[in-house]
XYZ file of N, CA, C and O in Angstrom:
444
model
N 0.850 -1.287 0.107
C 0.050 -0.035 0.101
C 0.979 1.230 -0.012
O 1.941 1.302 0.497
N 0.199 2.246 -0.501
C 0.962 3.592 -0.669
C 2.207 3.571 -1.568
O 3.226 4.266 -1.201
N 2.205 2.881 -2.781
C 3.231 2.811 -3.673
C 2.831 4.067 -4.507
O 1.954 4.104 -5.114
N 3.795 4.810 -4.754
C 3.619 6.092 -5.472
C 4.456 6.218 -6.544
O 5.629 6.053 -6.403
N 4.051 6.705 -7.765
C 4.816 6.911 -9.020
C 4.247 8.307 -9.558
O 3.198 8.555 -9.502
N 5.318 8.977 -10.228
C 4.768 10.084 -10.943
C 4.987 9.509 -12.529
O 5.866 9.243 -13.075
N 3.550 9.761 -13.105
C 3.328 9.103 -14.350
C 2.505 10.116 -15.162
O 1.875 11.057 -14.479
N 2.550 9.901 -16.580
C 1.652 10.768 -17.433
C 0.010 10.085 -17.396
O 0.072 8.735 -17.700
N -0.818 10.751 -16.959
C -2.189 10.130 -16.755
C -3.096 11.348 -16.875
O -3.010 12.546 -16.370
N -4.179 10.961 -17.688
C -5.209 11.957 -17.848
C -5.780 12.252 -19.408
O -4.831 11.927 -20.196
N -6.772 12.982 -19.428
C -7.438 13.228 -20.814
C -6.991 14.490 -21.313
O -7.184 14.851 -22.511
N -6.602 15.393 -20.506
C -6.287 16.765 -21.050
C -4.945 17.001 -21.609
O -3.942 16.043 -21.201
N -4.734 17.877 -22.304
C -3.434 18.165 -23.106
C -2.326 18.237 -22.058
O -1.143 17.821 -22.320
N -2.509 19.091 -21.025
C -1.430 19.332 -20.091
C -1.027 18.000 -19.342
O -0.050 17.672 -18.777
N -2.094 17.038 -19.183
C -1.765 15.680 -18.582
C -0.830 14.824 -19.318
O -0.415 13.973 -18.736
N -0.885 15.097 -20.663
C 0.117 14.395 -21.504
C 1.538 14.826 -21.472
O 2.403 14.096 -22.007
N 1.797 15.919 -20.854
C 2.950 16.564 -20.679
C 3.687 16.602 -19.339
O 4.898 16.493 -19.025
N 2.780 16.719 -18.335
C 3.341 17.081 -16.824
C 2.829 15.682 -15.984
O 1.575 15.372 -15.860
N 3.938 14.912 -15.543
C 3.550 13.769 -14.703
C 2.962 14.226 -13.468
O 2.886 15.229 -12.836
N 2.006 13.171 -12.996
C 1.079 13.412 -11.891
C 1.539 12.116 -10.958
O 1.808 11.089 -11.305
N 1.337 12.699 -9.675
C 1.625 11.529 -8.618
C 0.247 10.682 -8.479
O -0.901 11.046 -8.235
N 0.715 9.373 -8.848
C -0.460 8.234 -8.523
C -0.124 7.346 -7.513
O 1.116 6.911 -7.268
N -1.058 7.117 -6.685
C -0.934 6.101 -5.457
C -1.396 4.863 -5.837
O -2.705 4.875 -6.184
N -0.793 3.596 -5.712
C -1.246 2.346 -5.738
C -1.433 1.580 -4.355
O -0.485 1.709 -3.641
N -2.494 1.023 -4.276
C -2.699 0.185 -3.185
C -3.056 -1.245 -3.725
O -4.140 -1.243 -4.544
N -2.175 -2.226 -3.481
C -2.385 -3.499 -4.240
C -2.489 -4.687 -3.098
O -1.687 -4.824 -2.113
N -3.638 -5.340 -3.344
C -3.865 -6.617 -2.590
C -3.780 -7.748 -3.637
O -4.399 -7.800 -4.449
N -2.717 -8.565 -3.392
C -2.398 -9.682 -4.364
C -2.409 -11.070 -3.726
O -2.024 -11.344 -2.703
N -3.417 -11.818 -4.405
C -3.685 -13.337 -3.946
C -2.357 -14.049 -4.021
O -1.710 -13.940 -5.105
N -2.143 -14.996 -3.214
C -0.880 -15.826 -3.361
C -1.274 -17.139 -3.855
O -2.378 -17.902 -3.313
N -0.738 -17.556 -5.024
C -1.203 -18.950 -5.589
C -1.104 -20.038 -4.452
O -0.089 -19.950 -3.719
N -2.188 -20.890 -4.493
C -2.005 -22.071 -3.382
C -1.096 -23.228 -4.167
O -1.551 -23.807 -5.232
N -0.023 -23.411 -3.588
C 0.796 -24.447 -4.055
C 0.738 -25.733 -3.257
O 1.621 -26.644 -3.538
N 0.010 -25.839 -2.355
C -0.370 -26.935 -1.594
C 0.602 -27.288 -0.652
O 0.645 -28.330 0.009
N 1.522 -26.214 -0.259
C 2.405 -26.389 0.771
C 2.717 -25.104 1.586
O 2.222 -23.964 0.963
N 3.114 -25.020 2.772
C 3.528 -23.758 3.476
C 4.368 -22.921 2.607
O 5.295 -23.427 1.969
N 4.130 -21.557 2.940
C 5.063 -20.738 2.121
C 6.040 -20.397 3.137
O 5.829 -19.597 4.082
N 7.259 -20.638 2.980
C 8.470 -20.397 3.889
C 9.596 -19.925 2.990
O 10.651 -19.753 3.569
N 9.501 -19.691 1.827
C 10.563 -19.312 0.960
C 10.011 -18.285 -0.173
O 9.016 -18.568 -0.494
N 11.015 -17.387 -0.418
C 10.412 -16.393 -1.372
C 10.167 -16.952 -2.810
O 9.218 -16.547 -3.514
N 10.733 -18.401 -3.027
C 10.402 -18.910 -4.412
C 8.955 -19.493 -4.255
O 8.527 -19.944 -5.261
N 8.378 -19.510 -3.086
C 7.044 -20.189 -2.921
C 5.978 -19.164 -2.886
O 4.792 -19.491 -2.921
N 6.357 -17.881 -3.124
C 5.618 -16.912 -3.013
C 5.562 -15.787 -4.194
O 6.604 -15.890 -5.088
N 5.107 -14.530 -4.107
C 5.256 -13.578 -5.110
C 6.310 -12.636 -4.494
O 6.143 -12.113 -3.241
N 7.422 -12.196 -5.146
C 8.403 -11.431 -4.617
C 7.963 -9.940 -4.933
O 7.897 -9.487 -6.027
N 7.713 -9.311 -3.908
C 7.013 -7.892 -4.093
C 7.968 -6.947 -4.568
O 7.599 -5.848 -5.400
N 9.300 -7.163 -4.457
C 10.416 -6.326 -4.981
C 10.216 -6.346 -6.558
O 10.402 -5.284 -7.360
N 9.912 -7.729 -7.046
C 9.809 -7.840 -8.477
C 8.401 -7.208 -8.872
O 8.493 -6.564 -10.121
N 7.493 -7.328 -8.236
C 6.300 -6.772 -8.631
C 6.535 -5.103 -8.933
O 6.129 -4.557 -9.754
N 6.878 -4.396 -7.725
C 7.260 -2.871 -7.824
C 8.102 -2.626 -9.140
O 7.829 -1.691 -9.891
N 9.289 -3.329 -9.282
C 10.062 -3.089 -10.506
C 9.344 -3.207 -11.616
O 9.481 -2.560 -12.748
N 8.518 -4.503 -11.841
C 7.822 -4.639 -13.071
C 6.706 -3.397 -13.473
O 6.568 -3.152 -14.466
N 6.047 -3.119 -12.434
C 5.142 -2.045 -12.558
C 5.866 -0.955 -13.049
O 5.234 -0.227 -13.871
N 6.731 -0.436 -12.357
C 7.525 0.830 -12.630
C 8.023 0.697 -14.129
O 7.767 1.642 -14.825
N 8.533 -0.473 -14.630
C 9.044 -0.545 -15.999
C 7.821 -0.548 -17.084
O 8.007 0.040 -18.113
N 6.932 -1.040 -16.524
C 5.702 -1.225 -17.575
C 4.815 0.069 -17.763
O 4.346 0.408 -18.807
N 5.195 1.043 -16.702
C 4.528 2.317 -16.820
C 5.435 3.487 -17.477
O 5.009 4.484 -18.003
N 6.703 3.221 -17.326
C 7.768 4.154 -17.839
C 7.413 4.483 -19.280
O 7.406 3.550 -20.169
N 7.262 5.774 -19.606
C 7.057 6.180 -21.016
C 5.691 6.088 -21.580
O 5.362 6.407 -22.678
N 4.857 5.328 -20.749
C 3.427 5.295 -21.125
C 2.482 6.312 -20.712
O 2.778 6.934 -19.582
N 1.304 6.668 -21.493
C 0.391 7.629 -21.046
C -0.920 6.883 -20.803
O -1.340 5.930 -21.821
N -1.661 6.945 -19.778
C -2.908 6.299 -19.487
C -4.038 7.461 -19.511
O -3.721 8.257 -18.743
N -4.808 7.292 -20.340
C -5.928 8.403 -20.323
C -6.820 8.367 -19.096
O -7.263 9.460 -18.612
N -6.995 7.237 -18.444
C -8.006 7.113 -17.424
C -7.413 6.324 -16.383
O -6.695 5.190 -16.366
N -7.702 6.614 -14.958
C -7.195 5.710 -13.922
C -7.751 4.377 -14.051
O -7.114 3.364 -13.692
N -9.056 4.190 -14.827
C -9.573 2.720 -14.864
C -8.740 1.963 -15.744
O -8.340 0.707 -15.585
N -8.209 2.666 -17.006
C -7.356 1.881 -17.713
C -6.090 1.440 -17.140
O -5.494 0.456 -17.139
N -5.394 2.411 -16.358
C -4.200 2.091 -15.596
C -4.534 0.769 -14.555
O -3.724 0.122 -14.444
N -5.669 0.780 -13.878
C -5.778 -0.199 -12.809
C -6.001 -1.485 -13.464
O -5.401 -2.541 -13.053
N -6.653 -1.440 -14.687
C -6.804 -2.540 -15.414
C -5.567 -3.247 -15.948
O -5.316 -4.488 -15.877
N -4.680 -2.337 -16.507
C -3.253 -2.682 -16.955
C -2.367 -3.380 -15.786
O -1.838 -4.517 -15.934
N -2.402 -2.799 -14.553
C -1.791 -3.350 -13.311
C -2.386 -4.596 -13.090
O -1.666 -5.571 -12.596
N -3.706 -4.766 -12.996
C -4.480 -6.021 -12.659
C -3.991 -7.101 -13.552
O -3.573 -8.158 -13.038
N -3.952 -6.912 -14.784
C -3.647 -8.026 -15.840
C -2.336 -8.308 -15.716
O -1.769 -9.504 -15.829
N -1.161 -7.326 -15.465
C 0.127 -7.671 -15.275
C 0.214 -8.674 -13.913
O 0.968 -9.706 -14.171
N -0.398 -8.301 -13.038
C -0.185 -9.294 -11.882
C -0.749 -10.592 -11.935
O -0.064 -11.643 -11.554
N -1.975 -10.670 -12.696
C -2.685 -12.007 -12.962
C -1.905 -12.809 -13.738
O -1.734 -13.911 -13.632
N -1.411 -12.201 -14.835
C -0.717 -12.885 -16.057
C 0.702 -13.327 -15.673
O 1.201 -14.457 -15.731
N 1.549 -12.140 -15.275
C 2.900 -12.340 -15.102
C 3.380 -12.932 -13.840
O 4.397 -13.645 -13.655
N 2.590 -12.709 -12.985
C 2.823 -13.279 -11.464
C 2.026 -14.342 -10.988
O 2.130 -14.835 -9.929
N 1.037 -14.704 -11.861
C 0.164 -15.814 -11.626
C -0.590 -15.424 -10.388
O -0.704 -16.629 -9.618
N -0.949 -14.658 -10.065
C -1.851 -14.345 -8.819
C -3.310 -14.796 -9.281
O -3.856 -14.415 -10.316
N -3.978 -15.519 -8.300
C -5.245 -15.837 -8.523
C -6.484 -14.822 -8.660
O -7.388 -14.991 -9.203
N -6.040 -13.811 -7.831
C -6.830 -12.399 -7.557
C -6.075 -11.308 -7.294
O -5.007 -11.472 -6.555
N -6.572 -10.218 -7.499
C -6.058 -8.921 -7.197
C -6.964 -7.847 -6.914
O -7.998 -8.061 -7.585
N -6.817 -7.087 -6.070
C -7.496 -5.787 -5.908
C -6.451 -4.741 -5.989
O -5.516 -4.503 -5.209
N -6.829 -3.764 -7.014
C -5.947 -2.728 -7.343
C -6.707 -1.428 -7.102
O -7.652 -1.053 -7.709
N -6.079 -0.618 -6.290
C -6.680 0.755 -5.930
C -5.729 1.881 -6.820
O -4.406 1.752 -6.425
N -6.218 2.714 -7.652
C -5.422 3.689 -8.226
C -5.959 4.960 -7.942
O -7.189 5.249 -8.184
N -5.057 5.914 -7.201
C -5.577 7.115 -6.717
C -4.603 8.298 -7.465
O -3.383 8.328 -7.333
N -5.195 9.340 -8.065
C -4.458 10.532 -8.403
C -4.533 11.409 -7.281
O -5.713 11.761 -6.740
N -3.343 11.853 -6.867
C -3.276 12.806 -5.683
C -3.181 14.192 -6.228
O -2.474 14.625 -7.212
N -4.120 15.033 -5.627
C -4.292 16.582 -5.820
C -4.336 16.761 -7.452
O -3.870 17.683 -8.006
N -5.450 15.940 -7.943
C -5.655 16.012 -9.308
C -6.504 17.278 -9.618
O -6.383 17.964 -10.715
N -7.143 17.684 -8.755
C -8.115 18.981 -8.767
C -7.891 19.761 -7.608
O -7.713 19.320 -6.659
N -7.987 21.136 -7.832
C -7.914 22.013 -6.960
C -8.693 21.670 -5.565
O -8.055 21.739 -4.516
N -9.959 21.325 -5.666
C -10.671 20.961 -4.427
C -10.892 19.757 -4.057
O -11.562 19.366 -3.088
N -10.070 18.783 -4.697
C -10.004 17.293 -4.415
C -8.710 16.724 -3.943
O -7.775 17.082 -4.703
N -8.575 16.303 -2.796
C -7.246 15.836 -2.445
C -6.920 14.512 -2.980
O -5.600 14.277 -3.388
N -7.893 13.630 -3.431
C -7.655 12.224 -3.957
C -8.927 11.850 -4.780
O -10.009 12.143 -4.411
N -8.627 11.390 -5.917
C -9.648 10.684 -6.717
C -9.091 9.430 -7.330
O -7.904 9.338 -7.775
N -9.961 8.486 -7.426
C -9.638 7.164 -8.086
C -10.480 5.992 -8.181
O -11.755 6.384 -7.909
N -9.920 4.864 -8.474
C -10.888 3.732 -8.543
C -10.211 2.698 -7.827
O -9.013 2.250 -7.621
N -11.006 1.452 -7.498
C -10.797 0.276 -7.117
C -11.241 -0.864 -7.922
O -12.531 -0.725 -8.265
N -10.490 -1.792 -8.339
C -10.973 -2.862 -9.197
C -10.460 -4.158 -8.565
O -9.329 -4.195 -7.917
N -11.403 -5.268 -8.629
C -11.036 -6.512 -8.228
C -11.131 -7.520 -9.577
O -12.125 -7.400 -10.161
N -10.009 -8.301 -9.669
C -10.029 -9.216 -10.723
C -9.556 -10.710 -10.314
O -8.820 -10.773 -9.412
N -10.125 -11.624 -11.018
C -9.753 -13.189 -10.682
C -10.746 -13.776 -9.836
O -11.843 -13.284 -9.577
N -10.237 -14.800 -9.119
C -11.225 -15.600 -8.365
C -10.584 -15.902 -6.939
O -9.268 -16.623 -6.976
N -11.145 -15.487 -5.807
C -10.669 -15.911 -4.518
C -10.960 -17.295 -4.373
O -12.128 -17.721 -4.414
N -10.078 -18.016 -3.704
C -10.350 -19.355 -3.401
C -10.874 -19.710 -2.188
O -11.375 -19.212 -1.319
């Protein structure tokens, strides 16, 4: 939670040029491998998750927070084989009178 990046996001012309701070809160389901999780190889390496999200967003522009949330959810489901994810994407101080705005999506199947 509270993973922040400065990225290009939004539909207005200025948003295509000026990065904005986006906060991610990620809940990631762990695949059931039928044994206790006691090694990093038995679970999802969160440092790799953070690095992969950063690299997938570098240089990209997302018009909507919904599109960005879906992109991150699919990355986690497909590349990290998570059975389910809950992705919250929040633009911070996007509007003068709004401190935070964003969406939450859930994808996959909880076991």
